[in-house]
């Protein structure tokens, strides 16, 4: 975030490549977490990220003392509870 000219205020254009998918995920997480929520819900936050980027983001989010709820097309590991919906 510190390397981006506008930091948290960086514009996010989903269909353009002004920042990488990982940078978009970090910006959106930071915008949500700056308000110090008790819980956070993220929809497909890991979509399009490399395994390394996913691991970095998961490690950071797991270090927070808040309730985290994620939806994902990918099977995620290392969580307290995982619910997999099949045949939808």
Coordinates of N, CA and C in Angstrom, one line a residue:
X1 N 0.8 -1.2 0.0 CA 0.0 0.0 0.0 C 0.8 1.3 0.0
X2 N 1.9 1.2 0.7 CA 2.8 2.4 0.8 C 3.4 2.8 -0.5
X3 N 3.6 1.8 -1.4 CA 4.2 2.0 -2.7 C 3.2 2.6 -3.7
X4 N 1.9 2.5 -3.4 CA 0.9 3.0 -4.4 C 0.8 4.5 -4.2
X5 N 0.8 5.3 -5.3 CA 0.7 6.8 -5.2 C -0.4 7.3 -4.3
X6 N -1.6 6.6 -4.4 CA -2.7 7.1 -3.6 C -3.1 6.3 -2.4
X7 N -2.2 5.2 -2.1 CA -2.4 4.4 -0.9 C -3.8 3.8 -0.9
X8 N -4.5 4.0 0.3 CA -5.8 3.4 0.4 C -6.9 4.1 -0.5
X9 N -6.5 5.3 -1.0 CA -7.4 6.0 -1.9 C -7.3 5.6 -3.3
X10 N -6.4 4.6 -3.6 CA -6.2 4.1 -5.0 C -7.6 3.6 -5.6
X11 N -7.9 4.1 -6.8 CA -9.1 3.7 -7.4 C -9.0 2.2 -7.9
X12 N -10.1 1.5 -7.7 CA -10.1 0.1 -8.1 C -11.0 0.0 -9.3
X13 N -10.5 -0.4 -10.4 CA -11.2 -0.7 -11.6 C -11.1 -2.2 -11.9
X14 N -12.2 -2.9 -11.7 CA -12.2 -4.4 -11.8 C -11.8 -4.9 -13.2
X15 N -12.2 -4.1 -14.2 CA -12.0 -4.6 -15.6 C -10.8 -3.9 -16.2
X16 N -10.0 -3.2 -15.4 CA -8.8 -2.6 -15.9 C -7.6 -3.1 -15.0
X17 N -6.4 -2.9 -15.5 CA -5.2 -3.3 -14.8 C -4.4 -2.2 -14.2
X18 N -5.1 -1.3 -13.5 CA -4.4 -0.2 -12.8 C -3.6 -0.7 -11.6
X19 N -4.0 -1.7 -11.0 CA -3.3 -2.4 -9.9 C -3.5 -3.9 -10.1
X20 N -2.6 -4.7 -9.5 CA -2.7 -6.2 -9.6 C -3.9 -6.7 -8.7
X21 N -4.3 -7.9 -9.0 CA -5.4 -8.5 -8.2 C -5.0 -8.5 -6.7
X22 N -3.7 -8.9 -6.4 CA -3.2 -8.9 -5.0 C -3.3 -7.5 -4.4
X23 N -2.9 -6.5 -5.1 CA -3.0 -5.1 -4.6 C -4.5 -4.7 -4.4
X24 N -5.4 -5.1 -5.3 CA -6.8 -4.9 -5.1 C -7.3 -5.5 -3.8
X25 N -6.9 -6.8 -3.6 CA -7.3 -7.5 -2.3 C -6.8 -6.8 -1.1
X26 N -5.6 -6.4 -1.1 CA -5.0 -5.7 0.0 C -5.7 -4.4 0.3
X27 N -5.9 -3.6 -0.8 CA -6.6 -2.3 -0.6 C -8.0 -2.5 0.0
X28 N -8.7 -3.5 -0.5 CA -10.1 -3.7 0.0 C -10.1 -4.2 1.4
X29 N -9.2 -5.1 1.7 CA -9.0 -5.5 3.1 C -8.7 -4.4 4.1
X30 N -7.8 -3.6 3.7 CA -7.3 -2.4 4.5 C -8.5 -1.5 4.7
X31 N -9.2 -1.2 3.6 CA -10.4 -0.3 3.7 C -11.4 -0.8 4.7
X32 N -11.6 -2.1 4.7 CA -12.6 -2.7 5.7 C -12.1 -2.7 7.1
X33 N -10.8 -3.1 7.2 CA -10.2 -3.3 8.6 C -9.9 -2.0 9.3
X34 N -9.8 -0.9 8.6 CA -9.4 0.4 9.2 C -10.5 0.8 10.2
X35 N -11.7 0.3 10.0 CA -12.8 0.7 10.9 C -12.9 -0.2 12.1
X36 N -11.9 -1.2 12.3 CA -11.8 -2.1 13.4 C -13.1 -2.9 13.6
X37 N -13.6 -3.6 12.6 CA -14.8 -4.3 12.8 C -14.6 -5.5 13.7
X38 N -15.7 -6.0 14.3 CA -15.7 -7.3 15.1 C -15.8 -8.5 14.2
X39 N -16.3 -8.3 13.0 CA -16.4 -9.4 12.0 C -16.2 -8.8 10.6
X40 N -15.7 -9.7 9.7 CA -15.6 -9.3 8.3 C -16.0 -10.4 7.4
X41 N -16.8 -10.0 6.4 CA -17.3 -11.0 5.4 C -16.6 -10.6 4.1
X42 N -16.0 -11.6 3.4 CA -15.3 -11.4 2.2 C -15.8 -12.4 1.1
X43 N -16.2 -11.9 0.0 CA -16.7 -12.8 -1.1 C -15.6 -13.0 -2.1
X44 N -15.1 -14.2 -2.3 CA -14.1 -14.6 -3.3 C -12.9 -13.7 -3.3
X45 N -12.4 -13.3 -2.1 CA -11.3 -12.5 -2.0 C -10.0 -13.1 -2.5
X46 N -9.9 -14.4 -2.6 CA -8.7 -15.1 -3.1 C -8.8 -15.4 -4.6
X47 N -9.8 -15.1 -5.3 CA -10.0 -15.4 -6.7 C -8.9 -14.7 -7.5
X48 N -8.2 -15.4 -8.3 CA -7.1 -14.9 -9.1 C -5.8 -14.6 -8.5
X49 N -5.7 -14.9 -7.2 CA -4.4 -14.8 -6.5 C -3.6 -16.0 -6.6
X50 N -2.3 -15.9 -6.7 CA -1.4 -17.1 -6.7 C -1.4 -17.7 -5.3
X51 N -0.9 -18.9 -5.2 CA -0.9 -19.7 -4.0 C -0.1 -18.9 -2.9
X52 N 1.0 -18.3 -3.3 CA 1.8 -17.5 -2.4 C 1.0 -16.3 -1.9
X53 N 0.4 -15.6 -2.8 CA -0.4 -14.4 -2.4 C -1.6 -14.8 -1.5
X54 N -2.2 -15.9 -1.8 CA -3.3 -16.4 -0.9 C -2.8 -16.7 0.5
X55 N -1.6 -17.4 0.6 CA -1.1 -17.7 1.8 C -0.7 -16.5 2.7
X56 N -0.2 -15.5 2.0 CA 0.2 -14.2 2.7 C -1.1 -13.5 3.2
X57 N -2.1 -13.5 2.4 CA -3.4 -12.8 2.8 C -4.1 -13.6 3.9
X58 N -4.1 -15.0 3.8 CA -4.7 -15.8 4.8 C -4.0 -15.7 6.2
X59 N -2.6 -15.7 6.1 CA -1.8 -15.6 7.3 C -2.2 -14.3 8.0
X60 N -2.2 -13.2 7.3 CA -2.5 -11.9 7.9 C -3.9 -11.9 8.5
X61 N -4.9 -12.3 7.7 CA -6.3 -12.3 8.2 C -6.5 -13.2 9.4
X62 N -5.7 -14.3 9.5 CA -5.9 -15.2 10.6 C -5.2 -14.6 11.9
X63 N -4.3 -13.6 11.7 CA -3.6 -13.0 12.8 C -4.5 -12.0 13.5
X64 N -5.7 -11.6 12.9 CA -6.6 -10.7 13.5 C -7.5 -11.3 14.5
X65 N -7.9 -10.6 15.5 CA -8.8 -11.1 16.5 C -10.2 -10.6 16.2
X66 N -10.7 -11.1 15.0 CA -12.0 -10.8 14.6 C -12.6 -12.1 14.0
X67 N -13.9 -12.1 13.8 CA -14.6 -13.2 13.1 C -14.4 -13.0 11.6
X68 N -14.0 -14.0 10.9 CA -13.7 -13.9 9.5 C -14.6 -14.9 8.8
X69 N -15.4 -14.5 7.8 CA -16.2 -15.3 7.0 C -15.8 -15.1 5.5
X70 N -15.5 -16.2 4.9 CA -15.1 -16.1 3.5 C -15.9 -17.0 2.6
X71 N -16.2 -16.6 1.4 CA -16.8 -17.5 0.4 C -15.7 -17.6 -0.6
X72 N -15.6 -18.8 -1.2 CA -14.5 -19.0 -2.2 C -14.9 -20.2 -3.1
X73 N -14.4 -20.1 -4.3 CA -14.5 -21.2 -5.3 C -13.5 -22.2 -5.0
X74 N -12.5 -21.9 -4.2 CA -11.4 -22.8 -4.0 C -11.5 -23.4 -2.6
X75 N -11.0 -24.6 -2.4 CA -11.0 -25.2 -1.0 C -10.0 -24.5 -0.2
X76 N -10.4 -24.0 0.9 CA -9.4 -23.3 1.8 C -9.2 -24.1 3.0
X77 N -7.9 -24.2 3.5 CA -7.5 -25.0 4.6 C -7.1 -24.1 5.8
X78 N -6.9 -24.7 6.9 CA -6.4 -24.0 8.1 C -7.4 -23.0 8.7
X79 N -8.7 -23.3 8.7 CA -9.7 -22.5 9.3 C -10.4 -23.3 10.4
X80 N -11.0 -22.6 11.3 CA -11.7 -23.3 12.4 C -12.8 -24.1 11.9
X81 N -13.6 -23.6 11.0 CA -14.8 -24.3 10.5 C -14.8 -24.0 8.9
X82 N -15.0 -25.1 8.2 CA -15.1 -25.0 6.7 C -16.4 -25.7 6.3
X83 N -17.2 -25.1 5.5 CA -18.4 -25.6 5.0 C -18.3 -25.7 3.5
X84 N -18.4 -26.9 3.0 CA -18.3 -27.0 1.5 C -19.7 -27.3 0.9
X85 N -20.1 -26.5 0.0 CA -21.4 -26.7 -0.7 C -21.1 -27.4 -2.0
X86 N -21.8 -28.5 -2.3 CA -21.5 -29.2 -3.5 C -22.8 -29.2 -4.3
X87 N -22.6 -29.5 -5.6 CA -23.8 -29.6 -6.6 C -24.7 -28.4 -6.6
X88 N -24.1 -27.2 -6.6 CA -25.0 -26.0 -6.7 C -25.0 -25.5 -8.1

